[in-house]
Short mmCIF file of C-alpha atoms in Angstrom, two decimals:
data_model
loop_
_atom_site.label_atom_id
_atom_site.label_comp_id
_atom_site.label_asym_id
_atom_site.label_seq_id
_atom_site.Cartn_x
_atom_site.Cartn_y
_atom_site.Cartn_z
CA MET Y 5 320.26 183.26 82.05
CA LEU Y 6 322.61 184.11 79.14
CA LEU Y 7 321.31 183.89 75.61
CA PHE Y 8 323.56 183.20 72.63
CA PRO Y 9 321.52 183.83 69.47
CA ILE Y 10 321.99 181.25 66.76
CA ASP Y 11 319.25 181.92 64.30
CA PHE Y 12 316.64 184.52 63.48
CA ILE Y 13 313.63 182.98 61.87
CA GLY Y 14 311.82 185.74 60.15
CA ALA Y 15 311.15 188.82 62.23
CA SER Y 16 309.25 187.30 64.99
CA SER Y 17 311.04 184.39 66.40
CA PHE Y 18 314.50 183.35 67.24
CA SER Y 19 316.45 180.36 68.43
CA ALA Y 20 319.18 180.59 70.93
CA VAL Y 21 321.42 178.52 73.10
CA ALA Y 22 320.60 179.39 76.65
CA LEU Y 23 323.05 179.08 79.51
CA LYS Y 24 320.83 178.74 82.52
CA GLU Y 25 321.65 179.65 86.11
CA ASP Y 26 322.25 176.04 86.93
CA ASN Y 27 324.90 175.99 84.21
CA THR Y 28 322.97 173.70 81.96
CA LEU Y 29 322.51 174.49 78.31
CA GLY Y 30 319.24 174.47 76.57
CA ILE Y 31 317.85 175.39 73.18
CA LEU Y 32 315.29 178.11 73.37
CA HIS Y 33 312.77 178.79 70.71
CA GLN Y 34 310.83 181.90 71.27
CA GLN Y 35 308.12 183.59 69.45
CA VAL Y 36 309.10 187.08 70.33
CA GLN Y 37 308.97 190.44 68.87
CA VAL Y 38 311.96 191.67 66.97
CA GLN Y 39 312.16 194.63 69.28
CA PHE Y 40 312.79 192.32 72.18
CA VAL Y 41 315.69 190.81 70.32
CA ILE Y 42 317.13 194.15 69.46
CA ASN Y 43 316.78 195.53 72.95
CA GLN Y 44 317.68 192.53 74.98
CA VAL Y 45 320.28 190.82 72.85
CA LEU Y 46 321.84 192.89 70.09
CA ARG Y 47 322.05 196.29 71.71
CA PRO Y 48 323.95 195.07 74.75
CA ILE Y 49 326.43 193.43 72.42
CA VAL Y 50 326.86 196.59 70.33
CA ASN Y 51 327.15 198.76 73.38
CA MET Y 52 329.97 196.78 74.81
CA LYS Y 53 332.68 199.25 75.45
CA THR Y 54 335.91 198.56 73.67
CA LYS Y 55 338.75 198.75 76.03
CA GLU Y 56 341.37 200.00 73.62
CA ASP Y 57 341.32 203.51 74.98
CA ASN Y 58 342.05 202.26 78.43
CA LEU Y 59 345.19 200.30 77.57
CA PRO Y 60 348.31 201.58 79.24
CA ALA Y 61 350.86 203.13 76.93
CA VAL Y 62 353.32 200.58 75.61
CA GLN Y 63 356.66 201.11 77.25
CA SER Y 64 359.40 201.10 74.68
CA VAL Y 65 362.39 199.09 75.78
CA VAL Y 66 365.27 201.45 75.44
CA LYS Y 67 368.82 200.41 76.12
CA ASP Y 68 370.02 203.22 78.31
CA GLY Y 69 373.52 201.78 78.73
CA SER Y 70 372.99 200.27 82.14
CA PHE Y 71 373.77 196.73 80.95
CA VAL Y 72 376.53 195.21 78.87
CA GLN Y 73 376.54 191.92 76.98
CA ILE Y 74 379.61 189.67 77.20
CA LYS Y 75 380.54 186.24 75.85
CA VAL Y 76 381.91 183.71 78.34
CA LEU Y 77 384.08 180.79 77.20
CA PHE Y 78 384.55 177.61 79.23
CA PHE Y 79 387.53 175.28 78.81
CA ALA Y 80 388.60 171.88 80.10
CA LYS Y 81 387.26 171.22 83.61
CA ALA Y 82 385.13 174.37 83.54
CA ARG Y 83 383.38 173.06 80.44
CA ASP Y 84 382.91 169.66 82.05
CA ILE Y 85 381.21 171.36 84.98
CA THR Y 86 378.91 173.72 83.09
CA GLY Y 87 378.31 171.47 80.08
CA LEU Y 88 378.81 174.51 77.86
CA THR Y 89 381.61 175.76 75.64
CA GLU Y 90 380.25 179.29 75.72
CA LEU Y 91 377.36 181.47 76.77
CA SER Y 92 376.18 185.03 76.40
CA MET Y 93 375.64 186.98 79.61
CA GLU Y 94 374.20 190.36 80.48
CA VAL Y 95 375.76 192.21 83.42
CA SER Y 96 375.35 195.74 84.71
CA SER Y 97 377.60 198.37 83.25
CA GLY Y 98 380.75 198.77 85.31
CA SER Y 99 380.80 195.15 86.45
CA THR Y 100 384.20 193.61 87.10
CA THR Y 101 385.34 190.20 85.95
CA GLN Y 102 384.85 189.10 89.55
CA ASP Y 103 381.20 190.22 89.39
CA CYS Y 104 380.81 188.15 86.24
CA LEU Y 105 382.43 185.16 87.91
CA ASN Y 106 380.11 185.51 90.91
CA LYS Y 107 377.14 185.50 88.56
CA LEU Y 108 378.48 182.39 86.82
CA VAL Y 109 379.01 180.54 90.11
CA ALA Y 110 375.46 181.46 91.12
CA LYS Y 111 374.22 179.95 87.88
CA PHE Y 112 376.54 176.92 88.01
CA PRO Y 113 377.23 176.26 91.70
CA ASN Y 114 379.66 173.44 90.94
CA LEU Y 115 382.03 176.01 89.45
CA ASP Y 116 382.87 176.84 93.03
CA GLU Y 117 384.94 173.63 93.15
CA ILE Y 118 387.50 175.17 90.81
CA ARG Y 119 387.04 178.84 91.57
CA GLN Y 120 390.29 179.12 93.49
CA CYS Y 121 392.26 177.47 90.70
CA ILE Y 122 391.09 179.31 87.63
CA VAL Y 123 392.49 182.40 86.01
CA LEU Y 124 390.55 184.71 83.75
CA ALA Y 125 391.28 186.12 80.33
CA LEU Y 126 389.56 189.12 78.83
CA ASN Y 127 389.73 189.47 75.04
CA GLU Y 128 392.52 186.88 74.79
CA GLU Y 129 394.73 188.39 77.47
CA TYR Y 130 395.15 187.36 81.08
CA THR Y 131 393.34 189.72 83.41
CA THR Y 132 392.65 190.35 87.08
CA GLU Y 133 389.35 190.03 88.94
CA SER Y 134 389.17 193.79 89.29
CA ALA Y 135 389.14 194.48 85.54
CA VAL Y 136 385.94 196.11 84.30
CA VAL Y 137 384.12 194.39 81.43
CA LYS Y 138 382.77 196.32 78.45
CA ASP Y 139 380.06 195.52 75.93
CA LYS Y 140 380.96 192.63 73.59
CA ASP Y 141 383.96 191.56 75.69
CA GLU Y 142 385.03 187.91 75.66
CA LEU Y 143 385.73 186.44 79.09
CA ALA Y 144 387.47 183.06 79.25
CA ILE Y 145 387.41 180.77 82.29
CA ILE Y 146 390.87 179.20 82.34
CA PRO Y 147 391.50 176.21 84.63
CA PRO Y 148 395.16 175.27 85.31
CA ILE Y 149 396.80 174.78 81.92
CA SER Y 150 398.70 171.75 80.74
CA GLY Y 151 400.11 172.34 77.28
CA GLY Y 152 403.28 170.75 76.06
CA MET O 10 412.14 194.30 65.19
CA ASN O 11 414.27 193.04 62.32
CA SER O 12 412.11 192.70 59.22
CA GLU O 13 413.83 189.43 58.48
CA ASP O 14 412.68 187.83 61.77
CA LYS O 15 410.79 184.70 60.95
CA THR O 16 408.37 183.26 63.48
CA LEU O 17 405.78 180.57 62.72
CA VAL O 18 403.17 179.47 65.28
CA GLU O 19 400.62 176.79 64.40
CA ILE O 20 397.96 174.82 66.23
CA ILE O 21 397.59 171.53 64.40
CA GLY O 22 394.05 170.17 64.02
CA GLU O 23 392.74 166.82 65.15
CA ASN O 24 394.25 163.55 63.92
CA LYS O 25 397.10 165.25 62.06
CA GLN O 26 400.70 164.50 62.89
CA ILE O 27 403.25 167.28 63.17
CA ASP O 28 405.36 167.62 60.03
CA LEU O 29 408.80 168.02 61.61
CA ALA O 30 410.59 168.54 58.31
CA LYS O 31 408.34 171.48 57.50
CA TYR O 32 409.37 173.36 60.64
CA ILE O 33 413.05 172.45 60.40
CA ASN O 34 413.06 173.71 56.83
CA TYR O 35 411.30 176.86 57.95
CA VAL O 36 413.98 177.79 60.48
CA SER O 37 416.93 176.71 58.32
CA ALA O 38 419.02 179.51 56.86
CA PRO O 39 422.53 179.86 55.45
CA GLN O 40 423.52 182.23 58.25
CA ALA O 41 422.14 179.97 61.02
CA GLY O 42 424.90 177.70 62.27
CA ALA O 43 422.65 176.01 64.80
CA ILE O 44 419.14 174.57 64.84
CA THR O 45 417.75 173.32 68.12
CA THR O 46 414.52 171.36 68.28
CA PHE O 47 412.33 170.09 71.10
CA SER O 48 409.66 167.38 70.71
CA GLY O 49 407.17 166.64 73.46
CA THR O 50 405.85 163.11 73.14
CA THR O 51 403.12 161.15 74.86
CA ARG O 52 404.68 158.67 77.23
CA ASP O 53 403.11 155.39 78.26
CA THR O 54 402.98 155.74 82.05
CA PHE O 55 402.37 158.38 84.67
CA GLU O 56 402.90 157.59 88.36
CA GLY O 57 402.58 153.91 87.61
CA LYS O 58 399.35 154.24 85.67
CA THR O 59 399.20 153.12 82.04
CA VAL O 60 398.42 156.00 79.73
CA VAL O 61 396.27 155.18 76.71
CA GLU O 62 396.45 158.62 75.12
CA LEU O 63 396.54 162.34 75.80
CA ARG O 64 393.71 164.57 74.62
CA TYR O 65 394.52 168.22 74.04
CA GLU O 66 392.31 171.26 73.66
CA ALA O 67 393.22 174.91 73.21
CA TYR O 68 391.83 178.43 73.39
CA VAL O 69 393.23 178.79 69.93
CA PRO O 70 393.26 182.55 69.25
CA MET O 71 394.74 183.31 72.67
CA ALA O 72 397.23 180.42 72.45
CA ILE O 73 398.57 181.72 69.15
CA ARG O 74 398.75 185.26 70.47
CA ASN O 75 400.50 184.06 73.63
CA LEU O 76 403.01 181.92 71.73
CA LYS O 77 403.93 184.80 69.44
CA SER O 78 404.48 186.96 72.49
CA ILE O 79 406.74 184.30 74.02
CA CYS O 80 408.72 184.15 70.78
CA SER O 81 409.17 187.94 70.95
CA SER O 82 410.46 187.60 74.50
CA ALA O 83 412.94 184.97 73.37
CA ARG O 84 414.22 187.31 70.65
CA SER O 85 414.80 190.05 73.19
CA SER O 86 416.98 187.72 75.27
CA TRP O 87 418.87 185.81 72.59
CA ASP O 88 420.19 186.49 69.12
CA LEU O 89 417.93 184.26 67.04
CA HIS O 90 417.19 183.81 63.38
CA SER O 91 413.92 181.90 63.11
CA ILE O 92 411.44 180.22 65.44
CA ALA O 93 408.71 177.67 64.73
CA VAL O 94 406.26 176.29 67.31
CA ALA O 95 403.55 173.74 66.54
CA HIS O 96 401.11 172.17 69.03
CA ARG O 97 398.54 169.52 68.31
CA VAL O 98 394.97 169.45 69.58
CA GLY O 99 392.83 166.34 69.82
CA SER O 100 394.06 162.86 70.67
CA VAL O 101 397.79 162.20 70.70
CA PRO O 102 398.50 158.48 71.23
CA VAL O 103 401.54 157.13 73.09
CA GLY O 104 404.74 157.74 71.17
CA GLU O 105 403.43 160.59 69.03
CA ILE O 106 404.60 164.18 69.22
CA SER O 107 402.19 166.73 70.71
CA VAL O 108 404.43 169.81 70.65
CA PHE O 109 407.40 170.70 68.45
CA ILE O 110 409.72 173.69 68.69
CA ALA O 111 412.50 174.58 66.27
CA VAL O 112 414.88 177.51 66.77
CA SER O 113 417.76 178.64 64.60
CA ALA O 114 420.57 181.02 65.46
CA THR O 115 424.04 181.88 64.33
CA HIS O 116 425.49 180.28 67.46
CA ARG O 117 424.35 177.19 69.35
CA ALA O 118 424.23 178.76 72.83
CA ASP O 119 421.46 181.11 71.75
CA ALA O 120 419.53 178.35 69.97
CA LEU O 121 419.80 175.92 72.91
CA ASP O 122 418.90 178.44 75.62
CA ALA O 123 416.03 179.94 73.64
CA CYS O 124 414.54 176.52 72.94
CA LYS O 125 414.61 175.66 76.65
CA PHE O 126 412.96 179.00 77.44
CA LEU O 127 410.23 178.52 74.83
CA ILE O 128 409.03 175.15 76.11
CA ALA O 129 409.16 176.33 79.73
CA GLU O 130 407.11 179.42 78.91
CA LEU O 131 404.65 177.41 76.85
CA LYS O 132 404.02 175.12 79.81
CA ALA O 133 403.67 178.06 82.18
CA SER O 134 401.22 180.27 80.34
CA VAL O 135 399.78 179.13 77.02
CA PRO O 136 396.05 178.25 77.26
CA ILE O 137 396.25 174.63 76.15
CA TRP O 138 395.00 171.74 78.28
CA LYS O 139 395.60 168.01 78.23
CA LYS O 140 393.58 165.20 79.63
CA GLU O 141 395.47 162.05 80.53
CA VAL O 142 393.41 159.01 79.56
CA TYR O 143 394.09 155.75 81.42
CA SER O 144 392.46 152.39 80.93
CA ASN O 145 390.33 153.06 84.01
CA GLY O 146 389.76 156.80 84.00
CA GLU O 147 390.92 160.19 82.88
CA VAL O 148 392.12 163.37 84.54
CA TRP O 149 392.86 166.94 83.50
CA LYS O 150 396.56 167.63 84.02
CA GLU O 151 397.97 170.76 85.61
CA ASN O 152 401.45 172.03 84.76
CA THR O 153 403.58 172.83 87.81
CA GLU O 154 405.07 175.69 85.81
CA PHE O 155 401.61 177.26 85.64
CA LEU O 156 400.83 176.67 89.30
CA GLU O 157 404.09 178.33 90.30
CA ARG O 158 403.41 181.24 88.00
CA ARG O 159 399.72 181.81 88.91
CA PHE O 160 400.47 184.74 91.12
CA LYS O 161 401.75 186.64 88.09
CA HIS O 162 398.44 186.13 86.29
CA GLY O 163 396.62 188.28 88.80
CA LYS O 164 395.47 185.65 91.25
CA ASP O 165 395.89 186.18 94.96
CA GLY O 166 397.91 183.09 95.86
CA SER O 167 396.72 183.06 99.45
CA ARG O 168 393.25 182.12 98.27
CA CYS O 169 394.44 178.89 96.70
CA ARG O 170 393.19 176.01 98.79
CA ARG O 171 396.18 173.73 98.38
CA LYS O 172 399.61 174.86 99.46
CA ILE O 173 402.32 175.07 96.89
CA LYS O 174 405.64 173.87 98.28
CA THR O 175 408.13 174.99 95.74
CA GLU O 176 411.23 173.97 97.65
CA ALA O 177 410.41 170.30 97.69
CA ARG O 178 409.02 170.45 94.10
CA ASP O 179 405.93 168.87 95.60
CA ILE O 180 403.34 170.98 93.92
CA LYS O 181 399.78 169.94 94.48
CA GLY O 182 397.20 170.91 91.93
CA CYS O 183 394.08 172.80 92.78
CA CYS O 184 391.50 171.14 90.65
CA LYS O 185 392.28 167.50 91.36
#
């Protein structure tokens, strides 16, 4: 039975909410000695070990250069498919534009419909799928153009 | 490059018409004996379908950069005075002008040939798209000039699903 003290009436009696083994609650009024209360109720509470010393050390999140952040722009049919004009994407350092495109197709499978038709631009210049992306690069997904 | 070379490239915002006089005035010069202009306008039918309007969008910073580069190329091939290129984005109803090019040169051969080059290059490589809107649907257009040129933009042409038959000028788009 667990006791949750709610009132000490003088030095010789106390009231408590009791959680009994059958999970029912009851109000307990006991004429007991103070020592009982100290030994059986308060001391166990005070002696509860704090767990702070046992916490694992907080791992600081350090950017060690293994990822780069790029911005991806979608135009025309590509935007229709993804529903987005742009998104921010994290890729591993050394990734090519093709790696980025693979990641985008994995995220938006319907992009596969136009994958063979699109060209890519990196930082406002046409690029190949073997070009390596750097941090803060802007990659544009360019479906067949139709200006003029 | 000659410090007097004048090149103006503008993407015109939504619901604004192109001010032709502005660009013709821009390229006019006492030494230029010829001014050639090209206007691309929205026509009312395509393959028998009635066109309601064209809707354009652009990757603006790259389009401007690309157009300036095309103008530089034109200067290296022809003796030109000034060039102005303007392209609208947004809706362009039937009969209105979506793209305007003005070129001036001392002699007309340079002006005429450069103007033809500029519109061809624009349609082949500038990141601008148009959607053709019919009464019963809409479709993103694909310029044949771009499809022919794709191999130069780093794509492996053999991976394109649809064959491009350049001889018969029967170029099928990829995204249709």
